[in-house]
Short mmCIF file of C-alpha atoms in Angstrom, two decimals:
data_model
loop_
_atom_site.label_atom_id
_atom_site.label_comp_id
_atom_site.label_asym_id
_atom_site.label_seq_id
_atom_site.Cartn_x
_atom_site.Cartn_y
_atom_site.Cartn_z
CA MET V 1 56.54 100.20 -43.11
CA ARG V 2 53.11 100.10 -41.46
CA ALA V 3 52.11 97.21 -43.71
CA ARG V 4 55.33 95.36 -42.92
CA ALA V 5 54.75 95.68 -39.16
CA GLY V 6 51.14 94.53 -39.58
CA ALA V 7 52.29 91.52 -41.58
CA LEU V 8 54.73 90.54 -38.84
CA ALA V 9 52.00 90.77 -36.21
CA ASP V 10 49.62 88.72 -38.35
CA GLY V 11 52.35 86.12 -38.84
CA ALA V 12 52.86 85.87 -35.09
CA ARG V 13 49.14 85.37 -34.48
CA THR V 14 48.95 82.77 -37.27
CA ALA V 15 51.91 80.85 -35.82
CA ALA V 16 50.22 80.87 -32.43
CA ARG V 17 47.04 79.46 -33.93
CA ARG V 18 48.81 76.78 -36.00
CA GLY V 19 51.08 75.68 -33.16
CA TRP V 20 54.63 76.64 -32.38
CA PRO V 21 57.58 74.31 -32.91
CA ASP V 22 58.82 72.62 -29.73
CA VAL V 23 62.26 74.23 -29.37
CA ARG V 24 64.18 73.31 -26.20
CA PRO V 25 67.65 74.90 -26.28
CA LEU V 26 67.58 75.49 -22.51
CA ASP V 27 67.16 71.81 -21.51
CA PRO V 28 70.78 71.41 -20.31
CA VAL V 29 70.18 74.12 -17.65
CA HIS V 30 69.43 72.48 -14.28
CA SER V 31 67.40 75.30 -12.68
CA LEU V 32 64.07 76.79 -13.70
CA LYS V 33 65.02 80.14 -12.15
CA THR V 34 68.19 80.23 -14.24
CA LYS V 35 66.16 79.42 -17.35
CA LEU V 36 63.79 82.31 -16.66
CA ALA V 37 66.73 84.65 -16.11
CA LEU V 38 68.31 83.54 -19.39
CA LEU V 39 64.97 83.96 -21.16
CA VAL V 40 64.60 87.54 -19.90
CA ALA V 41 68.22 88.34 -20.77
CA ALA V 42 67.87 86.89 -24.26
CA SER V 43 64.61 88.76 -24.88
CA VAL V 44 66.09 92.09 -23.76
CA THR V 45 69.19 91.47 -25.88
CA VAL V 46 67.17 90.68 -28.99
CA ALA V 47 64.95 93.73 -28.51
CA SER V 48 67.95 95.99 -27.96
CA LEU V 49 69.74 94.69 -31.04
CA LEU V 50 66.64 95.17 -33.18
CA VAL V 51 66.10 98.72 -31.98
CA TRP V 52 69.78 99.55 -32.50
CA ALA V 53 69.70 98.03 -35.99
CA GLY V 54 66.56 99.93 -36.94
CA LEU V 55 67.99 103.25 -35.80
CA ARG V 56 71.54 102.82 -37.01
CA MET V 57 71.17 101.01 -40.33
CA ASP V 58 69.62 103.39 -42.81
CA TRP V 59 69.41 100.76 -45.54
CA LEU V 60 66.62 99.00 -43.62
CA ARG V 61 64.41 102.09 -44.20
CA ILE V 62 62.24 101.35 -41.19
CA GLY V 63 62.56 104.59 -39.34
CA PRO V 64 62.22 105.34 -35.62
CA ARG V 65 58.42 105.22 -35.73
CA TYR V 66 58.18 101.52 -36.57
CA THR V 67 61.41 100.25 -35.07
CA LEU V 68 60.02 99.68 -31.57
CA PRO V 69 56.75 97.91 -32.62
CA ILE V 70 58.65 95.58 -34.96
CA ALA V 71 61.25 94.87 -32.25
CA ILE V 72 58.46 94.06 -29.77
CA VAL V 73 56.73 91.67 -32.18
CA ILE V 74 59.95 89.84 -33.09
CA THR V 75 60.97 89.66 -29.42
CA LEU V 76 57.55 88.20 -28.50
CA VAL V 77 57.94 85.54 -31.19
CA PHE V 78 61.43 84.71 -29.94
CA THR V 79 60.25 84.58 -26.30
CA GLN V 80 57.27 82.44 -27.24
CA LEU V 81 59.51 79.91 -28.94
CA LEU V 82 61.74 79.52 -25.90
CA ALA V 83 58.91 79.62 -23.35
CA ARG V 84 56.95 76.99 -25.27
CA GLY V 85 59.83 74.54 -25.00
CA MET V 86 60.16 75.24 -21.28
CA THR V 87 56.45 74.68 -20.55
CA SER V 88 55.86 71.86 -23.02
CA PRO V 89 56.01 69.13 -20.31
CA LEU V 90 53.34 71.02 -18.32
CA ARG V 91 50.97 71.01 -21.27
CA GLU V 92 51.66 67.32 -21.88
CA MET V 93 50.93 66.59 -18.21
CA THR V 94 47.63 68.46 -18.49
CA ALA V 95 46.63 66.41 -21.52
CA ALA V 96 47.74 63.17 -19.84
CA ALA V 97 45.81 64.02 -16.67
CA ARG V 98 42.67 64.61 -18.70
CA ALA V 99 43.20 61.26 -20.43
CA MET V 100 43.63 59.57 -17.03
CA ALA V 101 40.29 61.02 -15.95
CA THR V 102 38.71 58.98 -18.76
CA GLY V 103 40.59 55.79 -17.83
CA ASP V 104 43.53 56.05 -20.24
CA TYR V 105 46.75 55.52 -18.24
CA SER V 106 49.02 54.93 -21.23
CA ARG V 107 49.96 58.58 -21.81
CA ARG V 108 53.51 59.63 -20.89
CA VAL V 109 55.26 62.99 -20.78
CA ARG V 110 58.37 63.57 -22.87
CA SER V 111 60.95 64.92 -20.46
CA THR V 112 64.34 66.09 -21.76
CA SER V 113 65.13 68.86 -19.28
CA ASN V 114 66.99 68.53 -15.99
CA ASP V 115 65.24 71.28 -14.04
CA GLU V 116 62.27 71.20 -11.64
CA VAL V 117 59.81 70.77 -14.53
CA GLY V 118 61.78 67.76 -15.78
CA GLU V 119 61.77 66.22 -12.30
CA LEU V 120 58.02 66.80 -12.11
CA ALA V 121 57.57 65.13 -15.50
CA ASP V 122 59.60 62.10 -14.37
CA ALA V 123 57.53 61.82 -11.20
CA PHE V 124 54.36 62.13 -13.27
CA ASN V 125 55.49 59.33 -15.58
CA ARG V 126 56.23 57.06 -12.60
CA MET V 127 52.83 57.86 -11.14
CA ALA V 128 51.13 57.12 -14.47
CA GLN V 129 53.01 53.83 -14.73
CA ASP V 130 51.96 52.83 -11.21
CA LEU V 131 48.35 53.77 -11.88
CA GLU V 132 48.40 51.79 -15.12
CA ALA V 133 49.75 48.74 -13.25
CA VAL V 134 47.12 49.09 -10.51
CA ASP V 135 44.34 49.44 -13.06
CA ARG V 136 45.64 46.42 -14.99
CA GLU V 137 45.81 44.34 -11.79
CA ARG V 138 42.29 45.41 -10.86
CA ARG V 139 40.97 44.35 -14.24
CA GLU V 140 42.87 41.06 -14.06
CA LEU V 141 41.57 40.43 -10.55
CA VAL V 142 37.97 40.97 -11.63
CA ALA V 143 38.44 38.78 -14.71
CA ASN V 144 40.24 35.98 -12.84
CA VAL V 145 37.89 35.94 -9.87
CA SER V 146 34.86 36.01 -12.17
CA HIS V 147 36.30 33.11 -14.15
CA GLU V 148 37.15 31.11 -11.02
CA LEU V 149 33.76 31.72 -9.43
CA ARG V 150 31.85 30.79 -12.54
CA THR V 151 33.02 27.17 -12.65
CA PRO V 152 32.21 26.05 -9.07
CA VAL V 153 29.01 28.08 -8.94
CA SER V 154 27.81 26.58 -12.22
CA ALA V 155 28.73 23.08 -11.03
CA LEU V 156 26.95 23.56 -7.70
CA HIS V 157 23.93 24.97 -9.48
CA ALA V 158 23.78 21.96 -11.79
CA VAL V 159 24.16 19.45 -8.92
CA MET V 160 21.50 21.12 -6.78
CA GLU V 161 19.15 21.51 -9.72
CA ASN V 162 19.45 17.79 -10.53
CA LEU V 163 18.83 16.87 -6.90
CA VAL V 164 15.78 19.12 -6.63
CA ASP V 165 14.33 17.87 -9.93
CA GLY V 166 14.94 14.24 -8.95
CA VAL V 167 17.24 13.61 -11.91
CA THR V 168 19.96 12.26 -9.59
CA GLU V 169 19.87 10.76 -6.13
CA PRO V 170 21.79 12.30 -3.23
CA ASP V 171 24.39 9.55 -3.26
CA HIS V 172 27.99 9.70 -2.11
CA GLY V 173 29.40 10.63 -5.52
CA THR V 174 27.01 13.53 -6.07
CA LEU V 175 27.53 14.95 -2.60
CA SER V 176 31.31 14.58 -2.98
CA THR V 177 31.17 16.63 -6.18
CA ALA V 178 29.19 19.36 -4.45
CA LEU V 179 31.61 19.31 -1.50
CA ALA V 180 34.63 19.62 -3.80
CA GLN V 181 33.14 22.67 -5.51
CA THR V 182 32.32 24.21 -2.13
CA GLU V 183 35.91 23.68 -1.00
CA ARG V 184 37.13 25.33 -4.17
CA LEU V 185 34.98 28.37 -3.41
CA GLY V 186 36.35 28.42 0.12
CA ARG V 187 39.94 28.39 -1.12
CA LEU V 188 39.22 31.27 -3.47
CA VAL V 189 37.63 33.34 -0.68
CA GLU V 190 40.62 32.60 1.57
CA GLN V 191 43.02 33.76 -1.15
CA LEU V 192 41.09 36.98 -1.60
CA LEU V 193 41.21 37.60 2.16
CA ASP V 194 44.96 36.98 2.15
CA LEU V 195 45.32 39.36 -0.78
CA SER V 196 43.53 42.09 1.18
CA ARG V 197 45.86 41.48 4.14
CA LEU V 198 48.86 41.67 1.80
CA ASP V 199 47.72 45.04 0.43
CA ALA V 200 46.92 46.33 3.93
CA GLY V 201 50.59 46.09 4.95
CA ALA V 202 52.28 44.42 7.91
CA VAL V 203 50.60 41.52 9.68
CA SER V 204 51.55 40.44 13.19
CA LEU V 205 52.92 36.91 13.58
CA ASP V 206 52.03 34.55 16.41
CA ARG V 207 55.34 32.71 16.56
CA GLU V 208 55.94 29.41 18.30
CA GLU V 209 58.46 26.61 18.14
CA LEU V 210 57.05 24.17 15.61
CA ALA V 211 58.22 20.60 15.06
CA LEU V 212 58.33 20.20 11.31
CA GLU V 213 57.94 16.41 10.93
CA PRO V 214 54.42 16.09 12.47
CA PHE V 215 53.46 19.42 10.90
CA LEU V 216 54.37 18.32 7.35
CA GLU V 217 52.81 14.87 7.82
CA GLN V 218 49.55 16.48 8.92
CA ALA V 219 49.65 18.87 5.92
CA THR V 220 50.15 15.99 3.47
CA ARG V 221 47.35 13.95 5.09
CA ALA V 222 44.98 16.89 4.67
CA MET V 223 46.01 17.29 1.05
CA SER V 224 45.57 13.57 0.35
CA MET V 225 41.88 13.95 1.22
CA THR V 226 41.33 15.95 -1.98
CA GLY V 227 41.11 12.65 -3.87
CA ARG V 228 43.91 13.31 -6.33
CA ASP V 229 45.83 10.27 -7.54
CA VAL V 230 49.11 11.41 -5.99
CA ARG V 231 51.32 9.95 -3.25
CA TYR V 232 53.11 12.07 -0.66
CA ALA V 233 56.52 11.41 0.88
CA VAL V 234 57.86 13.37 3.87
CA ASP V 235 61.54 13.54 4.79
CA VAL V 236 62.79 15.60 7.76
CA ASP V 237 66.47 15.68 8.72
CA PRO V 238 67.14 15.65 11.63
CA PRO V 239 63.87 14.05 12.78
CA GLY V 240 63.36 16.52 15.64
CA LEU V 241 63.93 19.60 13.49
CA ALA V 242 61.94 22.62 14.71
CA VAL V 243 61.61 26.23 13.61
CA ASP V 244 60.24 29.38 15.26
CA VAL V 245 57.33 30.42 13.00
CA ASP V 246 53.66 31.30 12.87
CA SER V 247 52.18 27.85 12.28
CA ALA V 248 49.05 29.20 10.56
CA ARG V 249 51.10 31.22 8.05
CA LEU V 250 53.52 28.36 7.42
CA HIS V 251 50.58 26.00 6.85
CA GLN V 252 49.32 28.52 4.33
CA VAL V 253 52.64 28.35 2.46
CA VAL V 254 52.92 24.55 2.54
CA ALA V 255 49.27 24.06 1.57
CA ASN V 256 49.69 26.31 -1.47
CA LEU V 257 52.84 24.48 -2.55
CA LEU V 258 51.28 21.04 -2.04
CA ASP V 259 48.17 22.08 -3.95
CA ASN V 260 50.27 23.26 -6.91
CA ALA V 261 52.47 20.15 -6.82
CA SER V 262 49.53 17.74 -6.69
CA ARG V 263 47.81 19.54 -9.56
CA HIS V 264 50.84 19.28 -11.82
CA SER V 265 51.94 15.75 -10.93
CA PRO V 266 50.84 12.96 -13.27
CA PRO V 267 48.40 10.28 -12.03
CA GLY V 268 50.24 7.95 -9.70
CA GLY V 269 53.06 10.45 -9.23
CA THR V 270 54.80 11.32 -5.99
CA VAL V 271 55.07 14.70 -4.29
CA ARG V 272 58.11 14.84 -2.04
CA VAL V 273 58.19 17.19 0.94
CA SER V 274 61.48 17.60 2.77
CA ALA V 275 62.91 19.77 5.53
CA HIS V 276 66.63 20.02 6.22
CA ALA V 277 68.73 22.13 8.55
CA ALA V 278 71.48 24.23 7.01
CA GLY V 279 73.14 26.10 9.84
CA ALA V 280 70.86 28.88 11.07
CA VAL V 281 68.42 28.29 8.19
CA VAL V 282 65.83 25.59 7.55
CA ARG V 283 65.06 24.63 3.95
CA ILE V 284 61.58 23.26 3.22
CA SER V 285 61.23 21.84 -0.29
CA VAL V 286 58.20 20.62 -2.20
CA GLN V 287 58.99 18.65 -5.36
CA ASP V 288 56.60 17.24 -7.96
CA GLU V 289 56.96 15.13 -11.12
CA GLY V 290 55.11 17.48 -13.44
CA PRO V 291 56.27 19.44 -16.51
CA GLY V 292 58.29 21.90 -14.42
CA ILE V 293 58.62 25.66 -14.74
CA ALA V 294 60.32 27.30 -17.69
CA ASP V 295 63.40 29.38 -16.98
CA ALA V 296 61.63 32.53 -18.14
CA ASP V 297 58.84 31.97 -15.59
CA ARG V 298 60.98 31.21 -12.51
CA GLU V 299 60.69 34.72 -11.07
CA ARG V 300 57.39 35.67 -12.67
CA VAL V 301 55.36 32.87 -11.06
CA PHE V 302 55.69 34.57 -7.66
CA GLU V 303 53.96 37.70 -8.91
CA ARG V 304 50.25 38.04 -8.37
CA PHE V 305 47.95 37.03 -11.24
CA GLN V 306 50.86 35.29 -12.99
CA ARG V 307 50.74 31.62 -13.97
CA GLY V 308 53.40 29.43 -15.49
CA SER V 309 53.27 28.89 -19.23
CA ALA V 310 52.76 25.14 -18.70
CA ARG V 311 49.71 25.59 -16.52
CA THR V 312 46.41 24.67 -18.14
CA ASP V 313 44.11 24.22 -15.14
CA GLY V 314 43.16 27.85 -14.70
CA GLY V 315 43.57 29.43 -11.27
CA THR V 316 43.87 33.00 -10.08
CA GLY V 317 47.68 33.08 -10.01
CA LEU V 318 47.57 34.21 -6.36
CA GLY V 319 48.80 31.09 -4.55
CA LEU V 320 52.56 31.56 -4.97
CA ALA V 321 52.30 35.34 -4.50
CA ILE V 322 50.59 34.80 -1.15
CA ALA V 323 53.15 32.12 -0.24
CA ARG V 324 56.01 34.54 -0.94
CA TRP V 325 54.30 37.20 1.19
CA ALA V 326 53.94 34.80 4.13
CA VAL V 327 57.56 33.64 3.83
CA GLN V 328 58.85 37.21 3.69
CA LEU V 329 56.88 38.02 6.85
CA HIS V 330 59.12 35.47 8.58
CA GLY V 331 62.28 37.01 7.12
CA GLY V 332 62.76 34.10 4.72
CA THR V 333 62.96 33.57 0.99
CA ILE V 334 61.18 31.39 -1.53
CA ARG V 335 62.37 30.48 -5.01
CA VAL V 336 62.22 27.83 -7.71
CA GLY V 337 64.99 25.33 -7.03
CA PRO V 338 67.17 23.48 -9.55
CA THR V 339 65.30 21.10 -11.83
CA PRO V 340 65.34 17.58 -10.30
CA PRO V 341 67.21 14.86 -12.28
CA GLY V 342 63.96 13.13 -13.17
CA GLY V 343 62.20 16.34 -14.20
CA GLY V 344 59.44 18.18 -12.42
CA CYS V 345 59.59 21.28 -10.25
CA ARG V 346 61.03 21.99 -6.81
CA ILE V 347 60.13 25.02 -4.70
CA ASP V 348 62.54 25.87 -1.88
CA VAL V 349 61.54 27.85 1.20
CA HIS V 350 64.36 29.12 3.43
CA LEU V 351 63.40 30.19 6.96
CA PRO V 352 65.56 31.33 9.87
CA ARG V 353 65.49 28.73 12.68
CA GLU V 354 65.37 31.41 15.38
CA VAL V 355 63.90 34.88 15.50
CA ALA V 356 66.45 37.68 15.29
CA PRO V 357 66.36 40.20 18.20
CA GLY V 358 63.90 43.01 17.58
CA ARG V 359 61.72 41.06 15.13
#
C-alpha cells in the first residue's frame, strides 16, 4: 500500500513536470467566483468519495492508514487539472507579454471562457492587435519616409556637386531641377507635420465664407506651375457658390487631389475640377484621365501608407489620408466617385455649406 501511494505521488510530480493537459470543462460558467466555488466543491466531493470508498470497500485492501494520503494525492491531481484550464489564459498572456517585450506582437491568447479571465484575454488580444498595427505603421513610416527622402536628397546632392565641380553651369534647367527636388522635400515635410497633427487629435478650424470659383482657379494655377504636361478645367455651378470652411485646410485637400490627378493623367490630359451645390451640401470633384482606382482599393486608398495598385511613382501614401482627415474636420465626407465614361478616376468631396450650431 505504501508503494502504491508513493507511485501515485511520483506520477503526480511527473505529470507536473511534463505538462498537464489543458482541460476546460468550466468555460461555460460566466463568473470566476462561481468557478472557484465549483472547483472547491468538486475537490471536496472527490476527496470524500475516495475516503468513503477506501474505508467501506474491503476489496480495495487499502486500509485506513493509506486512504487519506491517496485521496489527497488524487484530489490534488484532479484540482490541478481543473485549475490549469482556468488559469491557462493567464499563462499565455504572460508568455505573450514577454514576447512583446522583445518586439514580437504576433502572439495571441486562446480565450474560450466567458468569465473575467476570458474578458481579460479578449482585451489583451485587442491590445496586442493595436500594438502590432502601430508597430507596423511605424516601420512603414520609417521605410517610406527614408525612401522618399533618398531620391530628392540624392538628386540635390548630384546637382550641387556638379555645380561645385564645374561639370554643369548654373543655367535655368539645372536650377529648375534643384528647385523641383526642394519642393518635393517641402511637400514631404508638410505631410509629416500634418500627420503629427492628425495623431495629436482635434485641430481648431478658422472658418470663413469662401468663394469656390476663384479659390479653385488659384489652386489649379499653382498646380500648373509644377511643369507637368496636364491641362486644368474648372467648373463651378452656380458661379457665386460659396462654402463656410477653413480655406487653408480646404486648400490642403484640393492640392493633394490635384497633385494625385496630375501625376496619373497621361501627357496632354485634362484634370477637371468642379463644384456643384446639392441642397445643403457642396460637392467638389477632381477627375483625371489616368488608369483609375480598382474596386478593391476604393476604400483602402484613404488609409495612411496605402497606395493604389496602379500607382508606380512611389509616394508615402499619406496624401489621401490627410485629405480625409481635413474633410472630416469640416463634418464632410470624401470618397472615390463612379468611374467616368471615358475612364480615369474621380474623387468627390462633400462639405456642408453652412456650419451646424455648436460646431
